[in-house]
Amino acid sequence: SLASLSSSDHENIKEIVQTAMVELESARVAISLPSLRMDNFSLDLAKEIQRVKRTGLTFAPEAGTQRLRDVINKNLTEEEILSTVKAAFEGGWEKIKLYFMIGLPTEGTRDLEGIVDLVEKIHRIGKDSLPKRKAHRLKISVSLSSFVPKAHTPFQWAEQVSLAEIEEKQDYLKRRLTMRAVSLKWHDAKMSAVEGLLARGDRRLSAVLLRAFEKGAKFDSWKELFSFNLWQEALEEEGLSFEDYLRKRDLGEILPWSHLSTGVSEEFLKTEYLLAGEGRLSQGCLGPGCKRCGLC
């Protein structure tokens, strides 16, 4: 597996894959990319990667509506999404995996319904694009992850949606995505709450970590060993709560990580956060002109 934030953005990705396949094909070793960008998807690259074994293709629309994709600066239109999956189905792929996030800033019921609408359109395209003898093989896997705001990003001030709200959103999509060819998976909402706790924790959290460990919180990324109650107890015993850490932060607030620098200025992050609130896109560094983030 060639792992990267965006493998297909690498300027030599085709040469890397072609060279690797020369070495690996005779040994029946396949190559996969964890996720492909839909705005620069190459059918030729996909075919090259899967000369040994044609597995599914993975794409990340992230959100179901254009409005919400603009909020998170996902510069991707519905037309690009649908044309990409159409090219994949017409190229012979029968399995598609789609990643979506729920609990994104400003998300509402219309945005959740947008996920349903988009999956239904992709389902129809798959049925129409595949030969009739293969239409029954169509499989669309929809994976839902809960949005966790992270330090040193424009959403470091954003609220993380509560556990009850995330579970409500998951239930809504479970009820709505019922097509036979569509399978739905979701990340444990309680595990996401702990991720949010750790992502924006302060020094007080060190005592909580120790208490949770002493209570038996170990190997928590393994579902069968994860216990949400241990974390709740550890927080309560230290006089803290999930709400303390998952709340919305004020733009003027000194954050627990404000003394650390990644090179990107806080002013740049604030500007991006405000643009997100307005649903306005900002171009990435691959476009013309410096964005004055401070990193370079």
Coordinates of C-alpha atoms in Angstrom, one line a residue:
S1 CA 0.0 0.0 0.0
L2 CA 1.4 3.4 -1.0
A3 CA 0.2 5.6 1.9
S4 CA 0.1 9.4 1.7
L5 CA -2.3 12.2 2.5
S6 CA -2.9 12.3 -1.3
S7 CA -0.8 9.8 -3.2
S8 CA -2.2 10.8 -6.6
D9 CA -0.8 14.3 -6.1
H10 CA 2.8 13.0 -6.2
E11 CA 4.3 14.3 -9.4
N12 CA 6.0 11.0 -10.2
I13 CA 3.2 8.7 -9.0
K14 CA 2.8 7.0 -12.4
E15 CA 6.5 6.2 -12.7
I16 CA 6.6 4.9 -9.1
V17 CA 3.6 2.6 -9.7
Q18 CA 4.9 1.4 -13.1
T19 CA 8.4 0.7 -11.7
A20 CA 6.9 -1.1 -8.7
M21 CA 4.6 -3.2 -10.9
V22 CA 7.5 -4.4 -13.0
E23 CA 9.1 -5.8 -9.8
L24 CA 5.9 -7.1 -8.2
E25 CA 3.6 -8.4 -10.9
S26 CA 5.4 -11.7 -11.4
A27 CA 5.2 -12.4 -7.7
R28 CA 1.4 -11.7 -7.8
V29 CA 1.8 -8.7 -5.4
A30 CA -0.9 -6.1 -5.8
I31 CA -0.6 -2.3 -5.1
S32 CA -3.3 -0.2 -3.5
L33 CA -3.7 3.4 -2.7
P34 CA -5.7 4.2 0.5
S35 CA -7.7 7.0 -1.1
L36 CA -7.8 8.7 -4.5
R37 CA -8.6 12.3 -5.1
M38 CA -11.7 12.7 -7.2
D39 CA -10.6 15.9 -8.9
N40 CA -7.5 14.3 -10.4
F41 CA -8.5 10.7 -10.7
S42 CA -6.7 8.8 -13.4
L43 CA -8.3 5.7 -14.8
D44 CA -5.0 4.7 -16.4
L45 CA -3.3 4.9 -13.0
A46 CA -6.0 2.9 -11.3
K47 CA -5.7 0.2 -14.0
E48 CA -1.9 0.2 -13.6
I49 CA -2.1 -0.3 -9.9
Q50 CA -4.5 -3.2 -10.1
R51 CA -3.0 -5.3 -12.8
V52 CA -2.6 -8.1 -10.3
K53 CA -5.9 -7.9 -8.5
R54 CA -8.8 -5.6 -9.2
T55 CA -9.9 -4.5 -5.7
G56 CA -12.3 -1.6 -4.9
L57 CA -11.5 2.0 -5.4
T58 CA -11.7 4.4 -2.4
F59 CA -12.8 8.0 -2.7
A60 CA -13.6 10.7 -0.1
P61 CA -16.3 13.2 -0.9
E62 CA -16.3 14.1 2.8
A63 CA -19.7 15.9 2.8
G64 CA -23.0 15.4 1.0
T65 CA -23.7 19.0 -0.1
Q66 CA -21.7 21.6 -2.0
R67 CA -22.3 24.1 0.8
L68 CA -20.7 21.9 3.4
R69 CA -17.8 20.9 1.1
D70 CA -17.1 24.6 0.7
V71 CA -17.2 25.1 4.5
I72 CA -14.4 22.5 5.0
N73 CA -12.6 23.8 1.9
K74 CA -13.0 20.5 0.0
N75 CA -12.7 22.0 -3.5
L76 CA -14.8 19.3 -5.2
T77 CA -18.0 19.6 -7.1
E78 CA -20.8 17.0 -7.4
E79 CA -20.2 16.9 -11.1
E80 CA -16.6 15.9 -10.5
I81 CA -17.7 13.2 -8.0
L82 CA -20.3 11.7 -10.3
S83 CA -18.0 11.8 -13.4
T84 CA -15.2 10.1 -11.5
V85 CA -17.4 7.2 -10.3
K86 CA -18.9 6.9 -13.8
A87 CA -15.4 6.5 -15.2
A88 CA -14.6 3.9 -12.6
F89 CA -17.7 1.9 -13.2
E90 CA -17.3 2.1 -17.0
G91 CA -13.7 1.0 -16.5
G92 CA -14.9 -2.2 -15.0
W93 CA -14.8 -1.5 -11.3
E94 CA -17.7 -3.0 -9.4
K95 CA -16.7 -2.0 -5.9
I96 CA -16.5 1.6 -4.6
K97 CA -15.8 2.8 -1.1
L98 CA -16.9 6.3 -0.1
Y99 CA -15.7 8.2 3.0
F100 CA -17.9 10.8 4.6
M101 CA -17.6 12.8 7.8
I102 CA -20.5 13.6 10.1
G103 CA -20.6 16.3 12.8
L104 CA -18.8 18.9 10.6
P105 CA -19.2 22.5 11.6
T106 CA -22.5 24.0 10.5
E107 CA -23.9 20.6 9.5
G108 CA -27.6 20.2 9.4
T109 CA -30.3 17.7 8.3
R110 CA -30.0 18.9 4.7
D111 CA -26.3 18.0 4.7
L112 CA -27.1 14.5 6.0
E113 CA -29.8 14.1 3.3
G114 CA -27.2 15.2 0.8
I115 CA -25.1 12.1 1.7
V116 CA -28.2 10.0 1.0
D117 CA -28.9 11.8 -2.3
L118 CA -25.3 11.5 -3.4
V119 CA -25.1 7.8 -2.6
E120 CA -28.3 7.2 -4.5
K121 CA -27.0 9.0 -7.6
I122 CA -23.8 6.9 -7.4
H123 CA -25.9 3.8 -7.0
R124 CA -27.9 4.6 -10.2
I125 CA -24.7 5.4 -12.2
G126 CA -23.3 2.0 -11.1
K127 CA -26.4 0.2 -12.2
D128 CA -26.5 2.0 -15.5
S129 CA -22.8 1.8 -16.3
L130 CA -22.1 -1.9 -15.5
P131 CA -23.1 -4.5 -18.0
K132 CA -26.4 -6.2 -17.0
R133 CA -24.7 -9.5 -16.3
K134 CA -22.5 -7.8 -13.7
A135 CA -24.9 -5.3 -12.2
H136 CA -25.7 -7.7 -9.3
R137 CA -22.0 -7.4 -8.3
L138 CA -22.2 -3.7 -7.6
K139 CA -21.1 -2.9 -4.1
I140 CA -20.9 0.6 -2.6
S141 CA -19.4 0.8 0.9
V142 CA -20.1 4.0 2.8
S143 CA -17.9 4.8 5.7
L144 CA -18.8 7.5 8.3
S145 CA -16.3 9.0 10.6
S146 CA -17.1 11.6 13.2
F147 CA -15.4 15.0 12.9
V148 CA -12.8 15.7 15.5
P149 CA -11.4 19.3 15.6
K150 CA -7.6 19.2 15.8
A151 CA -5.1 21.7 17.3
H152 CA -3.1 23.8 14.8
T153 CA -5.9 23.7 12.2
P154 CA -8.6 26.3 11.3
F155 CA -11.1 24.3 13.2
Q156 CA -9.2 24.2 16.5
W157 CA -11.8 26.7 17.9
A158 CA -14.8 24.7 16.7
E159 CA -17.1 22.6 18.9
Q160 CA -17.1 18.9 18.6
V161 CA -20.6 17.6 18.2
S162 CA -21.9 15.8 21.4
L163 CA -22.0 12.0 21.7
A164 CA -25.8 12.1 21.6
E165 CA -25.9 14.2 18.4
I166 CA -23.4 12.0 16.6
E167 CA -25.4 8.8 17.5
E168 CA -28.6 10.6 16.2
K169 CA -26.9 11.4 12.9
Q170 CA -25.6 7.8 12.6
D171 CA -29.2 6.5 13.2
Y172 CA -30.6 8.9 10.6
L173 CA -28.3 7.6 7.9
K174 CA -28.8 4.0 9.0
R175 CA -32.5 4.4 8.4
R176 CA -32.1 6.2 5.1
L177 CA -29.3 4.2 3.4
T178 CA -31.0 0.8 2.9
M179 CA -30.2 -0.1 -0.7
R180 CA -29.1 -3.7 -1.1
A181 CA -25.9 -2.8 -2.9
V182 CA -25.0 -0.3 -0.2
S183 CA -23.2 -1.2 3.1
L184 CA -22.8 1.3 5.9
K185 CA -20.1 1.4 8.5
W186 CA -19.5 4.0 11.1
H187 CA -16.8 4.9 13.7
D188 CA -17.7 4.3 17.3
A189 CA -19.1 7.7 18.5
K190 CA -17.7 7.1 22.1
M191 CA -14.3 6.5 20.7
S192 CA -14.5 9.7 18.8
A193 CA -15.3 11.6 22.0
V194 CA -12.1 10.3 23.6
E195 CA -10.2 11.2 20.4
G196 CA -11.6 14.8 20.8
L197 CA -10.6 14.8 24.4
L198 CA -7.0 13.9 23.6
A199 CA -6.8 16.1 20.5
R200 CA -7.4 19.3 22.4
G201 CA -6.3 18.3 25.9
D202 CA -4.4 20.5 28.3
R203 CA -2.1 19.8 31.3
R204 CA -5.0 18.8 33.5
L205 CA -5.6 15.9 31.2
S206 CA -2.3 14.2 32.4
A207 CA -3.9 13.2 35.7
V208 CA -7.0 11.9 33.8
L209 CA -4.7 9.8 31.5
L210 CA -3.0 8.2 34.5
R211 CA -6.3 7.5 36.2
A212 CA -7.8 5.9 33.1
F213 CA -4.7 3.8 32.7
E214 CA -4.8 2.6 36.3
K215 CA -8.5 1.7 35.9
G216 CA -7.6 -0.5 32.9
A217 CA -7.8 1.7 29.8
K218 CA -5.2 0.0 27.6
F219 CA -5.2 -0.8 23.9
D220 CA -8.3 1.4 23.5
S221 CA -8.2 1.4 19.7
W222 CA -9.3 -2.2 19.9
K223 CA -13.0 -2.1 20.1
E224 CA -13.3 -5.1 22.3
L225 CA -11.0 -3.6 24.9
F226 CA -12.3 0.0 24.8
S227 CA -14.4 1.1 27.8
F228 CA -15.9 4.6 27.6
N229 CA -17.0 4.4 31.3
L230 CA -13.4 4.3 32.4
W231 CA -12.7 7.7 30.8
Q232 CA -15.9 9.2 32.2
E233 CA -15.0 8.0 35.7
A234 CA -11.4 9.3 35.3
L235 CA -12.7 12.7 34.2
E236 CA -15.2 13.0 37.0
E237 CA -12.7 12.1 39.6
E238 CA -10.5 15.0 38.4
G239 CA -13.5 17.4 38.4
L240 CA -13.6 17.5 34.6
S241 CA -16.0 16.5 31.8
F242 CA -16.0 15.8 28.1
E243 CA -17.9 19.1 27.6
D244 CA -14.9 21.0 29.0
Y245 CA -12.8 19.8 26.1
L246 CA -15.2 19.4 23.3
R247 CA -16.8 22.9 23.6
K248 CA -16.4 25.8 21.1
R249 CA -13.4 28.0 21.9
D250 CA -13.4 31.8 21.7
L251 CA -11.1 33.3 19.1
G252 CA -9.4 35.4 21.7
E253 CA -8.9 32.5 24.1
I254 CA -5.3 31.3 24.9
L255 CA -5.3 27.7 23.8
P256 CA -3.4 24.9 25.7
W257 CA -1.1 24.6 22.6
S258 CA -0.7 28.3 21.9
H259 CA 2.9 28.2 23.1
L260 CA 3.8 25.7 20.3
S261 CA 4.5 26.6 16.7
T262 CA 4.1 24.5 13.6
G263 CA 5.2 27.4 11.4
V264 CA 1.7 28.3 10.3
S265 CA 0.6 31.6 11.9
E266 CA -2.5 31.7 14.2
E267 CA -3.8 34.7 12.2
F268 CA -3.8 32.6 9.1
L269 CA -5.8 29.9 10.9
K270 CA -8.2 32.5 12.2
T271 CA -8.8 33.8 8.6
E272 CA -9.4 30.3 7.3
Y273 CA -11.8 29.6 10.2
L274 CA -13.8 32.7 9.4
L275 CA -13.9 31.9 5.7
A276 CA -15.2 28.4 6.6
G277 CA -18.0 30.1 8.6
E278 CA -19.0 32.0 5.5
G279 CA -18.7 28.9 3.3
R280 CA -16.0 30.6 1.2
L281 CA -13.3 28.5 -0.5
S282 CA -9.6 29.4 -0.3
Q283 CA -7.1 28.1 -2.8
G284 CA -4.3 25.7 -1.8
C285 CA -0.6 26.3 -2.2
L286 CA -0.5 24.5 -5.5
G287 CA -2.4 27.4 -7.0
P288 CA -0.9 30.8 -8.0
G289 CA 0.3 33.2 -5.3
C290 CA 1.5 32.8 -1.7
K291 CA -1.2 32.4 0.9
R292 CA 0.8 34.1 3.6
C293 CA 0.4 31.2 6.1
G294 CA 3.9 31.7 7.5
L295 CA 5.2 28.2 6.9
C296 CA 7.6 29.0 4.0

